[in-house]
XYZ file of C-alpha atoms in Angstrom:
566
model
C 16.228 -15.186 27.710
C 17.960 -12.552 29.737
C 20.253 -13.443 32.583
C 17.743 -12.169 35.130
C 14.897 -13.754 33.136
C 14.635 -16.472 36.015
C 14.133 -14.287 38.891
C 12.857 -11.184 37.506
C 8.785 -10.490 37.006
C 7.174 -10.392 33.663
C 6.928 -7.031 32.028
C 3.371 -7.257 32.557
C 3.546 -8.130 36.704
C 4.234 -4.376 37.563
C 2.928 -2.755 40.752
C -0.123 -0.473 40.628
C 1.833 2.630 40.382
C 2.672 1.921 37.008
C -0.241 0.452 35.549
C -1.956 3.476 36.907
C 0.992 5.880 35.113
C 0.445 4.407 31.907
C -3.231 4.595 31.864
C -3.032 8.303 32.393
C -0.079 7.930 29.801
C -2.589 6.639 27.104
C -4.825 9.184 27.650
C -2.458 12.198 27.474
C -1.024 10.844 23.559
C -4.736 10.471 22.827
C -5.277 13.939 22.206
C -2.407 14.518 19.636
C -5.500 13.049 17.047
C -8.453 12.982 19.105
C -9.918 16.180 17.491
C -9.447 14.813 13.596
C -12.341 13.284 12.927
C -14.785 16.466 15.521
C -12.986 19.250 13.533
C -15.815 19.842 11.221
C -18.465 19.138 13.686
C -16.786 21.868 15.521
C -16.713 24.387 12.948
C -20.505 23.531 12.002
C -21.468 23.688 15.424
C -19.539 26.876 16.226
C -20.139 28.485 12.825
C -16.686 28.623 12.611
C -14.136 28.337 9.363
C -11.177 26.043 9.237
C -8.718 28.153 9.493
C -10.582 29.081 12.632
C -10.735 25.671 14.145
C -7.618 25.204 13.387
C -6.317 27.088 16.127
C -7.154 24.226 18.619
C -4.158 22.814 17.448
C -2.126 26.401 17.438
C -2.823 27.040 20.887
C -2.038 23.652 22.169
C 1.289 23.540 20.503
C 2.245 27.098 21.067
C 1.574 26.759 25.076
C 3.569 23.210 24.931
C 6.345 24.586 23.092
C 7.066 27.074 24.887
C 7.001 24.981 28.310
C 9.190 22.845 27.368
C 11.459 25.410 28.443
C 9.369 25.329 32.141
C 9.192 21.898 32.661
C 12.589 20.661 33.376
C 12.931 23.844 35.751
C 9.413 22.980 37.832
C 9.864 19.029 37.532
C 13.731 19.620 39.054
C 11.640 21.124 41.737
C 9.207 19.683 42.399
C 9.672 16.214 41.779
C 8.223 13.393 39.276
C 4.817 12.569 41.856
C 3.927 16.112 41.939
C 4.709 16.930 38.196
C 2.912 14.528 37.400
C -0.361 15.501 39.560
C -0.462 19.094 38.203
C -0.216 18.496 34.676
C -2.787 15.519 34.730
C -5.052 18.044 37.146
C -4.927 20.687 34.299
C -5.526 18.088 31.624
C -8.783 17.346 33.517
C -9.567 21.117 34.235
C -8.838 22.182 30.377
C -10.268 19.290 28.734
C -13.811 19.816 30.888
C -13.755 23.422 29.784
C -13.270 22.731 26.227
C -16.475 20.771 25.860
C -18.424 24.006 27.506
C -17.268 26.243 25.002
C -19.595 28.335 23.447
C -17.723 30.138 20.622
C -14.502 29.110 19.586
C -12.163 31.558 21.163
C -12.709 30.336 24.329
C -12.341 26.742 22.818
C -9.058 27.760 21.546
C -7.910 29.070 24.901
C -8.881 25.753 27.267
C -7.062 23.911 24.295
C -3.807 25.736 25.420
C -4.375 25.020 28.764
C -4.606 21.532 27.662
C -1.531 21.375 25.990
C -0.120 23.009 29.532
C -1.217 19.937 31.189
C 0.244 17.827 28.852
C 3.907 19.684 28.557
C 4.208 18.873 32.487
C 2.251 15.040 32.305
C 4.566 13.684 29.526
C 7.915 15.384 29.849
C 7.855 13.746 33.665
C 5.815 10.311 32.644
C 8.821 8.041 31.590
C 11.138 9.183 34.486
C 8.031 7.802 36.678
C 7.242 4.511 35.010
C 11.297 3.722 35.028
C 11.775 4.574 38.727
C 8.270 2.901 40.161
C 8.576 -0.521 37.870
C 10.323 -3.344 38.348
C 11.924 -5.859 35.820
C 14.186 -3.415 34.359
C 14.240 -0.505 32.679
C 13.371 -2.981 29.209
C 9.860 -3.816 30.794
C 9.226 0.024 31.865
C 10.334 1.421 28.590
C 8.083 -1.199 26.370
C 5.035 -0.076 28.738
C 5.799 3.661 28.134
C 6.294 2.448 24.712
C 2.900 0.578 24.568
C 0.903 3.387 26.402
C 2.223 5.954 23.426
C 1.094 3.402 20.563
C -2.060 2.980 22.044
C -2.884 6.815 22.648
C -1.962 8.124 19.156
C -3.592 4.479 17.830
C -6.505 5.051 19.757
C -6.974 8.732 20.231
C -8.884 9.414 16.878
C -11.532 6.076 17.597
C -12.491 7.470 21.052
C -12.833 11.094 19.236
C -15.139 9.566 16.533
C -16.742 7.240 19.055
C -17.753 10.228 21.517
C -17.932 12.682 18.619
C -20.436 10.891 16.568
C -23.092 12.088 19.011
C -21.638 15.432 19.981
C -17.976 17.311 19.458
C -18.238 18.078 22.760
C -17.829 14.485 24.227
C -14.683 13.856 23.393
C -13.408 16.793 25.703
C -15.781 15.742 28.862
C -14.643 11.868 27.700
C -10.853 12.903 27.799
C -11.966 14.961 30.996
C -13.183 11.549 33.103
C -10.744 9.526 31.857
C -7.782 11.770 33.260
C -9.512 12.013 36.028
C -9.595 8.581 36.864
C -5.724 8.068 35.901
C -4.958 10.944 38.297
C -6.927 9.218 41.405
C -5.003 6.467 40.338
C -1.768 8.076 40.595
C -2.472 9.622 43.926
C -3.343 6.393 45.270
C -0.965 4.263 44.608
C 2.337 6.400 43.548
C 4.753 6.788 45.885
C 6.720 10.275 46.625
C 9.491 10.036 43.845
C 12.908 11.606 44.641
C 13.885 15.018 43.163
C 16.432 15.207 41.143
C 20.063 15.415 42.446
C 20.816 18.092 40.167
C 18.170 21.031 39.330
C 17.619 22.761 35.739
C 17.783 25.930 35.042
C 15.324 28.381 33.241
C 18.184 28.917 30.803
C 19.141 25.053 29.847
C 17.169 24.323 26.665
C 17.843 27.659 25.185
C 21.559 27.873 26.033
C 21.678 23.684 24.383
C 20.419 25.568 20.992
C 24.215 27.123 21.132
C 25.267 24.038 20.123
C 25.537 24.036 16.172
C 24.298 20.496 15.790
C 21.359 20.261 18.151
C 20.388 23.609 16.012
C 20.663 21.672 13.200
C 18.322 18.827 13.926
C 15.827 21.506 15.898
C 15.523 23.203 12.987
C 15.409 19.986 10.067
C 12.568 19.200 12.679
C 10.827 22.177 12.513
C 10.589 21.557 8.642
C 9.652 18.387 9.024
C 6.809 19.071 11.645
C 5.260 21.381 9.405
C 4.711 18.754 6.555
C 3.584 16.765 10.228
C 0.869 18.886 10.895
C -0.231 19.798 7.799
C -1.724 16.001 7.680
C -3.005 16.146 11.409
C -4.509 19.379 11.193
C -5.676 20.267 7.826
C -6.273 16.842 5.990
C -9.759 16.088 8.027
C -11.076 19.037 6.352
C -10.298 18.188 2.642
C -11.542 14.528 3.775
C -15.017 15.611 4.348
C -15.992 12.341 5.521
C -17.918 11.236 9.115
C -16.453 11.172 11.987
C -16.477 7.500 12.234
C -14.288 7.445 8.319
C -11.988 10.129 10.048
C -11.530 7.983 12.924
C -10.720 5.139 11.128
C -8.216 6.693 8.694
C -6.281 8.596 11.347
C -6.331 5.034 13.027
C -4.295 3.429 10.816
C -2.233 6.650 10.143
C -1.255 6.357 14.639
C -0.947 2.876 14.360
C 1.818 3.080 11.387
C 3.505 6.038 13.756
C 3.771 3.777 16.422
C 5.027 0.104 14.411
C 7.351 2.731 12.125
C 8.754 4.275 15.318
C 9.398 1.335 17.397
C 10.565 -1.458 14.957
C 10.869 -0.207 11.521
C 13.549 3.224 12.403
C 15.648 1.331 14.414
C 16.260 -1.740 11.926
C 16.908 1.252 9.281
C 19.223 3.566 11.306
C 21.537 0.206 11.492
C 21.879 0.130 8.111
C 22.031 3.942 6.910
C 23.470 6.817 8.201
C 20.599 9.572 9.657
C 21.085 12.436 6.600
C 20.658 9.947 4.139
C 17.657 8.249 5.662
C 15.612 11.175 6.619
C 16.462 12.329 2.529
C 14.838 9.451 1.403
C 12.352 9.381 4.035
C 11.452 13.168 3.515
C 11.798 13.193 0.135
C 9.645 10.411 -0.528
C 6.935 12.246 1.904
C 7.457 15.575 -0.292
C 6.250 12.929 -2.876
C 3.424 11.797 -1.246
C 1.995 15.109 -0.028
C 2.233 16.686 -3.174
C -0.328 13.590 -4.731
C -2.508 14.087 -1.932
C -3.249 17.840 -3.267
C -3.688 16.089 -6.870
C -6.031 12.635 -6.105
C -9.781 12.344 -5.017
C -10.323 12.002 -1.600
C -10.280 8.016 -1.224
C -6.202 8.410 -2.226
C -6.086 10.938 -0.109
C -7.264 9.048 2.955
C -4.420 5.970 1.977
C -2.054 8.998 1.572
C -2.749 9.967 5.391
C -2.285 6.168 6.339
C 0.737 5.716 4.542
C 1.928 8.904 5.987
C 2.093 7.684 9.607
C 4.955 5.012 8.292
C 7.252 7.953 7.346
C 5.822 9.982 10.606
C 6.955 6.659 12.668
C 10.863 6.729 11.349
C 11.251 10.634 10.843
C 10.343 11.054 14.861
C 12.565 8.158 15.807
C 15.548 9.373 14.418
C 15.019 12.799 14.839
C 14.917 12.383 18.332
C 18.297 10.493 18.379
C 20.175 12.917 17.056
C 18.564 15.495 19.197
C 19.091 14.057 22.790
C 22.435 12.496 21.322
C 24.366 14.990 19.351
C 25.346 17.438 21.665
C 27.123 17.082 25.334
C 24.153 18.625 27.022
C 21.939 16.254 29.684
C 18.968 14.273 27.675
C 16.022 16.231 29.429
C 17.837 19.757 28.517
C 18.609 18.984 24.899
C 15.334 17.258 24.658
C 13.305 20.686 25.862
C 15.573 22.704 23.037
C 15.103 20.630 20.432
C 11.100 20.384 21.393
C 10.095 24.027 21.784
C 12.130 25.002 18.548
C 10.206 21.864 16.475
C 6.735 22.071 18.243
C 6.641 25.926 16.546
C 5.593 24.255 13.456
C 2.446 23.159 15.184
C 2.204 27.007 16.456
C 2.243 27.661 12.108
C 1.196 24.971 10.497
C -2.456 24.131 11.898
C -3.240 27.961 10.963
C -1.411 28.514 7.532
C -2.416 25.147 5.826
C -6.383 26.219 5.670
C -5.636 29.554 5.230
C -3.402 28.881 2.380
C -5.894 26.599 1.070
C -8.792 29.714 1.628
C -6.683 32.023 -0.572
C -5.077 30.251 -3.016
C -6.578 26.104 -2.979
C -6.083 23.111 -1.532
C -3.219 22.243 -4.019
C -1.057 24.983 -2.796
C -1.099 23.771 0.845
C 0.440 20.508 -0.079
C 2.610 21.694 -2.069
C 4.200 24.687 0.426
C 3.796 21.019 2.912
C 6.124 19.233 0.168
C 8.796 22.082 0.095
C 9.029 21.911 3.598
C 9.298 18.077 4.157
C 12.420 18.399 1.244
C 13.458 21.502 3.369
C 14.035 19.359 6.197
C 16.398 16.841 4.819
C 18.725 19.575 2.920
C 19.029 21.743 6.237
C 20.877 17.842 7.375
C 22.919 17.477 5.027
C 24.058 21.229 4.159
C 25.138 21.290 7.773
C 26.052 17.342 8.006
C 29.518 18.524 9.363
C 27.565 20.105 12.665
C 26.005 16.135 13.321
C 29.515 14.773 14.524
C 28.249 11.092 14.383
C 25.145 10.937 13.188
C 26.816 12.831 9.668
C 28.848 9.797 8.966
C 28.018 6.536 6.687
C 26.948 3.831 8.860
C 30.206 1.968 9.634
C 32.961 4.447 8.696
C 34.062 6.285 11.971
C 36.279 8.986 12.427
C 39.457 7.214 11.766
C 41.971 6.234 14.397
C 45.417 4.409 14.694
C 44.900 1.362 16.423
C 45.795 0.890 20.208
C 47.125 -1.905 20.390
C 49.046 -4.752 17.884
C 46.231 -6.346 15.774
C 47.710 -9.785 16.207
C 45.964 -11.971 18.799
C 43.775 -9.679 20.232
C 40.516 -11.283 21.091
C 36.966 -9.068 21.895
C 34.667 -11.072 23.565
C 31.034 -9.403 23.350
C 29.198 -9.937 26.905
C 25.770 -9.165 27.629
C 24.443 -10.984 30.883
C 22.811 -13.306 29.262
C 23.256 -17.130 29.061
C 25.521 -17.036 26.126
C 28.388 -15.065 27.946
C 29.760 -18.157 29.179
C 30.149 -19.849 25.561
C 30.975 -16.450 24.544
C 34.370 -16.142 26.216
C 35.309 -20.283 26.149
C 35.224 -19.760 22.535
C 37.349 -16.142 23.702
C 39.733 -18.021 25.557
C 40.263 -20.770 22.966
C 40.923 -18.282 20.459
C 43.507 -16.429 22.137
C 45.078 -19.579 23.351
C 45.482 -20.369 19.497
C 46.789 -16.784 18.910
C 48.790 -15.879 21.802
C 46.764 -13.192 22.688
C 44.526 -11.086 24.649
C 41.056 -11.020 25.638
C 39.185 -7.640 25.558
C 35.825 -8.248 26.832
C 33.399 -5.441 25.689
C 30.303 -4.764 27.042
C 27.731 -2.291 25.089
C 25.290 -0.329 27.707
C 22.387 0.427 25.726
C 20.069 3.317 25.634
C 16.404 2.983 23.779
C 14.950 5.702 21.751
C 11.775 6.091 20.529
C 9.517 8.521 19.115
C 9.257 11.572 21.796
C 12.275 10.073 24.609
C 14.745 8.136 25.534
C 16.258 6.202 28.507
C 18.959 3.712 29.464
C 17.826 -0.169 28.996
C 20.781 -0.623 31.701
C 21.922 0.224 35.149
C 25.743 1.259 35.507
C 25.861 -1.272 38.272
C 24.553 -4.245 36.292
C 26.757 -3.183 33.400
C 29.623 -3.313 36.134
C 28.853 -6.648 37.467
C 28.890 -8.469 34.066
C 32.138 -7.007 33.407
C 33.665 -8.102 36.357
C 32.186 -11.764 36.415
C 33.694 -12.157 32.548
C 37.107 -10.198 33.635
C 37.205 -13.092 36.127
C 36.256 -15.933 34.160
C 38.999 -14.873 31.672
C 41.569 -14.478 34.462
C 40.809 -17.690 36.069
C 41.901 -18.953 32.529
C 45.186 -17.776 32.884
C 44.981 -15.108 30.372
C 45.596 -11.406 30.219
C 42.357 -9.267 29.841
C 40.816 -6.016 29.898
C 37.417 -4.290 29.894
C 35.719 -2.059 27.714
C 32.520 -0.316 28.442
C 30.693 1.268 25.547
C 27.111 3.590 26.104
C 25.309 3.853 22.902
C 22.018 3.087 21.117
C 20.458 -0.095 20.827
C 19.807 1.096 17.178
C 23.959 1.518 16.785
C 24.992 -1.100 19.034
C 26.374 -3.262 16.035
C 28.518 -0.322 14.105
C 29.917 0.754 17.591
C 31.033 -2.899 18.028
C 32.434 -2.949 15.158
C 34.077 0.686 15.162
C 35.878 -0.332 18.481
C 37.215 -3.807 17.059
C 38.768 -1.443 14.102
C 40.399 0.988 16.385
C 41.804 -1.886 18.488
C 43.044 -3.540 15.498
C 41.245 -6.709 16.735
C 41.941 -10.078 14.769
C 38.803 -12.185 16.541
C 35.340 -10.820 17.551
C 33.042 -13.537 19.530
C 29.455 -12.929 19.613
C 26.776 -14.454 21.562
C 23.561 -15.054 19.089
C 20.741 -14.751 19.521
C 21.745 -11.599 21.632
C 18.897 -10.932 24.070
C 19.086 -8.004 25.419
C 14.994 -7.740 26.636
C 13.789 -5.182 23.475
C 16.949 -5.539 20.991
C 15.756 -8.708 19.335
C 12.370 -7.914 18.969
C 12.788 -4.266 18.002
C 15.891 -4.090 16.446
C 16.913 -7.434 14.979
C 19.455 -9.704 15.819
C 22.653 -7.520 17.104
C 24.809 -11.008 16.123
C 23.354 -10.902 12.441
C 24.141 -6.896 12.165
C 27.714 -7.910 13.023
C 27.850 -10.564 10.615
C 26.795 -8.666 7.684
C 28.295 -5.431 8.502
C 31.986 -6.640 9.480
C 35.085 -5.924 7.637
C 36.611 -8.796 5.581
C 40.305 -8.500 7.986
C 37.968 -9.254 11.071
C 36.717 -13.098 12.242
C 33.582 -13.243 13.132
C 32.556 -16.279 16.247
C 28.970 -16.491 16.842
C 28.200 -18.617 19.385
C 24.512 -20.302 19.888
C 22.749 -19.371 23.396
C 22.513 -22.827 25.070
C 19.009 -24.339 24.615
C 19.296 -25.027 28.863
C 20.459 -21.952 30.333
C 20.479 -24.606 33.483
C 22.987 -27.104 31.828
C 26.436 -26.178 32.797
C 27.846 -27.923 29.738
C 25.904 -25.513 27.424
C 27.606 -22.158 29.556
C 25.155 -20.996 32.557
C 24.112 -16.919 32.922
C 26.987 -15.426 34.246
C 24.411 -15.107 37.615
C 25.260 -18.106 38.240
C 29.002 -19.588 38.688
C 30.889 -20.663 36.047
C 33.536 -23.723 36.374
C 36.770 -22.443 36.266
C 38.836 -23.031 33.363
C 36.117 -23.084 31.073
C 36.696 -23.532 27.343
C 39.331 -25.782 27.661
């Protein structure tokens, strides 16, 4: 239980603003597979070829892609409210249109409207949700979180649902629902601030300087053509109903979601981000190439099984793109996203067209070279990734600060186990003579398309201050340390830091609740146990089973007795 966890609302008791936000949120991720199982309906009922129909997913990517070099500029602008408004307004305009069309040019051109609505809804939708809930940004994050799951989950049932009876009723279905979500914004979302600081047109493409952002923009782009190879082209070699479409691309969305949210960051804790996306991208290369070889019922499982890879490839792609380089998260975020989207400009077109000229067998295979292409672009420029090139727990080295004798590092969090956290702290350096460094890790969450900060710089501020007090009240020297990083790499920058320092004792509260980190990313106590080095001590210390009981060690909300842990 969190420190707050007392006097703070359930994730789920959020004001109408938000619950309104992610409805429209669910709707705008449903159309990244909505179309899969209509595609052939379309063609049939526009007497159109694949390679033709295709194009629905061409023009929506192309017209995203390239406004994700907009969006930051008109958002800064603007304002999160009104961003909002005008791309859900265009999704309802565009999506309406499509299911009028009458020949599939014109289908192809309300498509890329769409996907103009949607570069403006979700590049502003998280911002919203963070700054209009309340329970932290946790709660808001695992909504935004939720709402994405449930689109790409849900986005091909409602397409075979509505398509069953007509392709076109998908579009006026996606049409109505928008429309509802944006009522429901402009009722009950307040004006949101503009940003302090306004983006240039320039930003994203000027971020591309840097050599490693290139580096994972382009690994991406790779990758995203293997991406929607499966998303685009598969439904055709499928030949199935839209209902078995449906289905199949259900499972494949809800792998991309479990694989994105709790599988990558469990794995980027224990590998370093080349040599998981190798395996991860090699093993995909793998997988495509059987698809092109087995009957169509392995190729539906292959589409499933896809979405797990899909899941942790996003995850960690987007890591090392808002993380690797010095420029602002939104900036880096629009580089790295209208470089990788191209391969949705590419892809959705070349696959059937490939497969047109020269089979089926050569479109997963040009799909394989390009998932392996992805991969070897990481690791031929690994010395570009700063961090994210290195083995999981062997930083760039450093001669340690201060003597390694009796320094104590005293892991605080807010929660109720701070207070056993530094008695067992002040015992320890009481034993040793030394000093108590209490270290507090700010985390960040990242998931498949974003990522924001679990933690206010003012709440990060206040439980340093309440431990450096608790220690001083002890009689003991002590000093703070603040560290921003991942809740994915909490653990190995724990750990890093204690090496630098040259600490001899490292006391950690377990279970560490930290709202998500247990659930999504597994115990940060048990990553420090397995992962430390044998010249470190390791304290874990239990959370008290009565947060209320001031023998067990209160929430450092709450006072605690002065010369505690003696």
């Amino acid at each position: 239980m969190s420190a707050n966890s007392a006097t703070t609302p359930h994730f789920l008791d959020q004001p109408r603003a938000v619950w309104a936000t992610a409805f429209a949120c669910v709707v705008g991720f449903m159309s990244i597979g909505l179309v899969d199982p209509i595609l052939t309906s379309i063609a049939a009922g526009l007497n159109a070829s694949a390679s033709q129909v295709s194009l629905l997913f061409t023009s929506y990517f192309f017209v995203t892609s390239v406004m994700m070099l907009l969006t930051g500029f008109v958002s800064s602008r603007l304002g999160g409210r009104k961003t909002l408004l005008l791309g859900a307004a265009l999704i309802v305009v565009f999506a309406g249109l499509a299911g009028t069309s009458n020949s599939v040019l014109a289908l192809v051109l309300y498509r890329g409207g769409w996907g103009l609505g949607n570069a403006f809804f979700v590049v502003t939708a998280l911002s919203v949700i963070v700054a209009a809930s309340r329970g932290g940004t946790a709660s808001a994050i695992l909504l935004y979180e939720a709402a994405l799951g449930l689109g790409i989950s849900a986005g091909p049932l409602v397409g075979a649902a509505l398509g069953a009876a007509s392709w076109r009723y998908p579009f006026f279905g996606t049409a109505t629902l928008m429309a509802i979500g944006f009522g429901a914004i402009a009722l009950f979302l307040p004006e949101q601030p503009k940003p302090a600081q306004k983006t240039s047109l320039s930003a994203p493409v000027q971020a591309l300087g840097h050599p490693g952002l290139l580096t994972v923009a382009l690994a991406a782009m790779f990758y995203n053509y293997a991406f929607f190879t499966v998303l685009a082209f598969v439904p055709f070699v499928l030949q199935m109903s839209a209902y078995a479409v449906g289905g199949i691309f259900f499972g494949w969305g809800l792998l991309v979601a479990i694989f994105s949210v709790i599988v990558a960051p469990r794995l980027q804790a224990r590998f370093s981000a080349p040599a998981l996306m190798a395996g991860c991208l090699v093993l995909f290369g793998v997988l495509l190439v059987a698809m092109g070889l087995m009957p169509r019922w392995a190729v539906a499982v292959g589409v499933i099984l896809s979405g797990a890879i899909s899941g942790i490839c996003n995850t960690v792609f987007t890591e090392m793109a808002l993380e690797v380089s010095n420029a602002p998260r939104p900036v880096a975020s629009a580089g790295y996203n209208f470089l990788r989207w191209f391969a949705g400009v590419v892809a959705p077109f070349a696959a059937p067209t490939i497969a047109e000229h020269w089979g089926v067998e050569t479109t997963f295979v040009i799909a394989a070279l390009a998932a392996v292409a992805a991969p070897a672009v990481l690791l031929l420029r690994r010395q570009t990734l700063g961090v994210f090139g290195q083995a999981v727990g062997h930083g760039e080295a450093a001669a340690p600060t201060v003597p390694a004798a009796g320094l104590v590092v005293a892991t605080v969090d807010g929660s109720a186990s701070d207070a056993g956290v530094l008695a067992r702290a002040i015992d320890k350096a009481r034993a040793g003579a030394g000093e108590v460094l209490v270290l507090h890790v700010q985390m960040r969450e990242v998931f498949a398309e974003d990522a924001a900060d679990l933690e206010e710089e003012g709440r990060a501020a206040a439980i340093l201050d309440r431990s450096l007090a608790t220690v001083r009240s002890a009689g003991l020297a002590v000093r703070p340390l603040l560290i921003k990083e991942s809740a994915a790499r909490a653990a190995e920058a724990v750990l890093q830091e204690a090496e630098r320092l040259g600490a001899a004792v490292l006391v950690v509260g377990t279970p560490h609740r930290h709202d998500l980190t247990d659930l999504v990313h597994g115990s940060f106590a048990s990553a420090i146990e397995r992962a430390a080095p044998s010249g470190l001590e390791v304290v874990l210390v239990a959370e008290p089973s009565d947060a209320g009981d001031p023998a067990s060690g209160k929430s450092l909300d709450s006072s605690v007795p002065e010369g505690a842990g003696l």
